[in-house]
Coordinates of C-alpha atoms in Angstrom, one line a residue:
X1 CA 0.0 -0.2 0.1
X2 CA 1.3 3.3 -0.8
X3 CA 1.7 6.2 1.4
X4 CA -0.3 9.9 1.0
X5 CA 0.2 12.9 2.5
X6 CA -2.9 14.8 3.6
X7 CA -2.8 18.3 5.0
X8 CA -4.5 18.4 8.2
X9 CA -7.4 20.5 6.9
X10 CA -9.0 17.6 5.7
X11 CA -11.5 15.3 7.1
X12 CA -11.4 11.9 5.8
X13 CA -14.7 10.0 6.0
X14 CA -15.2 6.0 5.0
X15 CA -18.6 4.4 5.2
X16 CA -19.0 0.6 5.6
X17 CA -18.6 0.1 1.9
X18 CA -15.3 1.4 1.9
X19 CA -14.1 -0.2 5.0
X20 CA -15.1 -3.1 3.5
X21 CA -13.0 -3.0 0.4
X22 CA -9.9 -1.9 2.6
X23 CA -10.6 -4.8 4.7
X24 CA -9.8 -7.7 2.0
X25 CA -6.4 -6.8 2.4
X26 CA -6.5 -7.6 6.1
X27 CA -6.8 -10.9 8.4
X28 CA -8.4 -9.5 11.7
X29 CA -10.8 -6.6 12.0
X30 CA -8.2 -5.2 14.3
X31 CA -5.8 -5.0 11.7
X32 CA -8.5 -2.8 9.7
X33 CA -9.2 -0.5 12.5
X34 CA -5.5 0.0 12.5
X35 CA -4.7 0.9 8.9
X36 CA -8.0 3.2 9.1
X37 CA -8.2 4.1 12.7
X38 CA -11.2 6.4 13.8
X39 CA -8.7 8.9 15.0
X40 CA -8.4 9.9 11.6
X41 CA -11.0 8.5 9.5
X42 CA -14.5 9.8 10.1
X43 CA -17.1 6.8 10.1
X44 CA -20.0 7.5 8.6
X45 CA -23.2 5.3 7.8
X46 CA -24.4 5.2 4.4
X47 CA -27.4 8.1 3.9
X48 CA -30.8 6.8 3.1
X49 CA -30.8 9.5 0.2
X50 CA -27.5 8.3 -1.0
X51 CA -28.9 4.7 -1.1
X52 CA -31.8 6.4 -3.2
X53 CA -29.5 8.1 -5.5
X54 CA -27.5 5.0 -6.0
X55 CA -30.4 2.8 -7.1
X56 CA -31.5 5.7 -9.6
X57 CA -28.1 5.5 -11.2
X58 CA -27.8 1.9 -11.2
X59 CA -31.2 1.8 -13.4
X60 CA -29.4 4.3 -15.7
X61 CA -26.5 1.9 -15.8
X62 CA -28.8 -1.1 -16.7
X63 CA -30.8 0.9 -19.4
X64 CA -27.6 1.6 -20.6
X65 CA -26.6 -2.0 -21.1
X66 CA -24.6 -2.7 -18.0
X67 CA -25.0 -6.4 -16.7
X68 CA -24.8 -6.6 -13.2
X69 CA -28.0 -7.3 -11.6
X70 CA -27.2 -5.3 -8.5
X71 CA -26.0 -2.1 -7.7
X72 CA -22.1 -1.7 -7.5
X73 CA -20.3 -0.5 -4.3
X74 CA -19.3 1.9 -6.5
X75 CA -22.8 3.3 -6.7
X76 CA -23.3 3.7 -3.5
X77 CA -19.8 5.2 -2.7
X78 CA -20.1 8.0 -5.3
X79 CA -23.9 8.6 -4.1
X80 CA -22.4 9.1 -0.6
X81 CA -20.2 11.6 -1.6
X82 CA -22.3 13.3 -4.2
X83 CA -25.4 14.2 -1.7
X84 CA -23.4 16.0 0.8
X85 CA -20.9 17.5 -1.8
X86 CA -18.0 15.7 -0.7
X87 CA -14.8 15.6 -3.0
X88 CA -14.4 12.3 -3.5
X89 CA -10.5 10.7 -3.4
X90 CA -9.9 7.6 -5.4
X91 CA -7.9 5.8 -7.8
X92 CA -10.2 5.6 -10.7
X93 CA -12.1 8.7 -11.2
X94 CA -13.2 8.1 -14.7
X95 CA -15.9 5.4 -13.4
X96 CA -17.3 8.0 -11.1
X97 CA -17.6 11.2 -13.5
X98 CA -19.4 8.9 -15.9
X99 CA -22.4 8.4 -13.0
X100 CA -21.9 11.3 -11.2
X101 CA -20.4 14.3 -13.5
X102 CA -20.8 16.9 -11.0
X103 CA -18.7 15.3 -8.4
X104 CA -15.6 16.6 -7.2
X105 CA -12.8 14.2 -7.4
X106 CA -9.2 13.9 -6.4
X107 CA -7.6 11.2 -8.6
X108 CA -4.3 10.3 -10.4
X109 CA -6.4 9.1 -13.4
X110 CA -8.0 12.9 -13.8
X111 CA -5.8 15.8 -15.0
X112 CA -5.3 18.5 -12.3

């Protein structure tokens, strides 16, 4: 895992879906908690409004020929950032911009 320097003025949020994605690298929950400590990462529940938006984005995806039968976690993560106007830090910004074009991203795949 690479290191990232983050200005102390930034609040980093994670939700249960992000926690699940991070956890696959670890054997024990304590290791995950050490990697994303609550003292550094605010832990937010997925808002119902984000769930609703993720469902609408999923319907659009299916109508455009998407083959997945259930909403992808990225739909929920993107919606969670979009609803309150958060900036999303991600390695793959292009997929979020397709479904959430107004979402502000910090991503190595996006030009600065």
